[in-house]
CSV table of C-alpha atoms in Angstrom, one decimal:
chain,number,residue,atom,x,y,z
A,1,MET,CA,7.1,-39.1,-5.4
A,2,ALA,CA,7.9,-37.0,-8.4
A,3,THR,CA,6.9,-38.2,-11.7
A,4,ASN,CA,8.1,-37.5,-15.3
A,5,HIS,CA,7.0,-38.6,-18.6
A,6,ILE,CA,10.1,-39.3,-21.1
A,7,ASN,CA,10.6,-41.8,-24.2
A,8,PHE,CA,12.8,-44.6,-22.6
A,9,THR,CA,15.7,-45.7,-24.4
A,10,GLU,CA,18.8,-47.6,-23.2
A,11,LYS,CA,21.0,-44.5,-23.0
A,12,THR,CA,18.2,-42.2,-21.6
A,13,LEU,CA,17.6,-44.7,-18.8
A,14,ALA,CA,21.3,-45.0,-18.0
A,15,GLU,CA,21.5,-41.1,-17.8
A,16,LEU,CA,18.6,-40.9,-15.2
A,17,PRO,CA,19.7,-38.8,-12.5
A,18,ILE,CA,20.0,-40.4,-8.9
A,19,PRO,CA,17.6,-38.4,-6.5
A,20,THR,CA,19.6,-35.9,-4.2
A,21,ASP,CA,17.0,-36.3,-1.5
A,22,LYS,CA,15.4,-39.5,0.0
A,23,ARG,CA,12.4,-39.4,-2.1
A,24,PRO,CA,12.4,-42.0,-5.0
A,25,MET,CA,11.8,-40.5,-8.7
A,26,THR,CA,9.4,-42.0,-10.8
A,27,TYR,CA,9.5,-41.8,-14.5
A,28,TYR,CA,6.9,-43.2,-17.0
A,29,ASP,CA,7.6,-44.5,-20.6
A,30,ASN,CA,5.9,-42.4,-23.4
A,31,GLY,CA,6.1,-45.7,-25.7
A,32,GLN,CA,4.3,-48.1,-23.4
A,33,PRO,CA,1.5,-47.2,-21.1
A,34,GLY,CA,2.0,-48.7,-17.5
A,35,LEU,CA,5.8,-49.1,-17.8
A,36,CYS,CA,7.7,-47.1,-15.3
A,37,ILE,CA,11.0,-46.9,-13.6
A,38,ILE,CA,11.9,-45.9,-10.1
A,39,VAL,CA,15.1,-44.6,-9.2
A,40,THR,CA,15.9,-44.9,-5.6
A,41,TYR,CA,18.3,-42.6,-3.5
A,42,GLY,CA,20.7,-45.6,-3.5
A,43,GLY,CA,21.0,-45.5,-7.4
A,44,THR,CA,18.7,-48.6,-7.9
A,45,LYS,CA,16.6,-48.2,-11.2
A,46,THR,CA,13.8,-50.7,-11.1
A,47,TYR,CA,10.9,-51.2,-13.9
A,48,TYR,CA,7.3,-51.4,-12.9
A,49,PHE,CA,3.9,-52.1,-14.7
A,50,TYR,CA,1.7,-49.4,-12.9
A,51,THR,CA,-2.3,-49.7,-13.4
A,52,LYS,CA,-5.3,-48.9,-11.4
A,53,PHE,CA,-7.3,-52.2,-10.9
A,54,LEU,CA,-10.9,-51.8,-10.0
A,55,GLY,CA,-9.9,-48.3,-9.0
A,56,VAL,CA,-6.9,-49.4,-6.9
A,57,PRO,CA,-3.4,-48.4,-7.9
A,58,LYS,CA,-1.2,-51.5,-8.6
A,59,ARG,CA,2.5,-52.0,-9.3
A,60,VAL,CA,3.9,-55.1,-10.5
A,61,LYS,CA,7.8,-55.3,-10.2
A,62,ILE,CA,9.1,-56.2,-13.8
A,63,GLY,CA,13.0,-56.3,-13.0
A,64,ARG,CA,16.2,-54.1,-12.5
A,65,VAL,CA,17.5,-51.9,-15.3
A,66,GLY,CA,20.7,-53.4,-16.4
A,67,VAL,CA,19.5,-56.9,-15.7
A,68,THR,CA,15.9,-56.7,-17.7
A,69,LYS,CA,16.4,-55.4,-21.0
A,70,LEU,CA,14.1,-52.3,-22.0
A,71,VAL,CA,12.5,-54.7,-24.9
A,72,GLU,CA,11.5,-57.6,-22.4
A,73,ALA,CA,10.4,-55.0,-19.7
A,74,ARG,CA,8.2,-53.4,-22.6
A,75,MET,CA,7.0,-57.0,-23.4
A,76,LYS,CA,6.2,-57.6,-19.8
A,77,ALA,CA,4.3,-54.6,-19.6
A,78,ARG,CA,2.1,-55.3,-22.6
A,79,GLU,CA,1.4,-58.7,-21.2
A,80,LEU,CA,0.4,-57.1,-17.8
A,81,ARG,CA,-2.0,-54.3,-19.4
A,82,THR,CA,-3.7,-57.1,-21.2
A,83,ILE,CA,-4.2,-59.2,-18.2
A,84,ALA,CA,-5.6,-55.9,-16.6
A,85,ASP,CA,-7.9,-55.1,-19.4
A,86,HIS,CA,-9.5,-58.5,-19.5
A,87,GLY,CA,-10.3,-58.1,-15.9
A,88,THR,CA,-7.7,-59.9,-13.9
A,89,ASP,CA,-5.6,-58.4,-11.2
A,90,PRO,CA,-2.1,-58.2,-12.8
A,91,GLY,CA,-0.3,-58.8,-9.7
A,92,GLN,CA,-2.4,-62.1,-9.0
A,93,GLU,CA,-0.2,-64.6,-10.6
A,94,ARG,CA,3.1,-63.2,-8.5
A,95,ASN,CA,1.0,-63.2,-5.3
A,96,GLU,CA,-0.3,-66.8,-5.9
A,97,ILE,CA,3.3,-68.1,-6.6
A,98,LEU,CA,4.5,-66.1,-3.2
A,99,ARG,CA,1.7,-67.6,-1.2
A,100,ASP,CA,2.6,-71.4,-2.1
A,101,MET,CA,6.2,-70.8,-1.4
A,102,THR,CA,8.1,-71.6,1.4
A,103,LEU,CA,10.2,-69.1,3.2
A,104,LYS,CA,13.4,-70.7,2.2
A,105,GLN,CA,12.4,-70.6,-1.6
A,106,PHE,CA,11.2,-67.2,-1.2
A,107,PHE,CA,14.6,-66.1,-0.1
A,108,ASP,CA,16.5,-68.5,-2.8
A,109,THR,CA,14.2,-66.3,-5.3
A,110,GLN,CA,15.1,-62.7,-4.3
């Protein structure tokens, strides 16, 4: 995956190019450590929080660009950064929720 560091604004996010090959592009926010966007070949743009937790890369989905506002994504990334800094796996909460769900509940939330 190719990576780029840019200042996220609503305008720059709307103008992010769609990859011409099938490899997703990752863009990292200069304004909020850990916040990134992955743009797929199909044009989907999704916010993620990325960190290394206990030396293992972790990526936690925050939401889709256009559905989740940039301000909300930054706040969530800040929360997840705090969780990781306090020694807790930032993806643990979501994993626990998914583990306790039925299959029907899982597909209803997607």
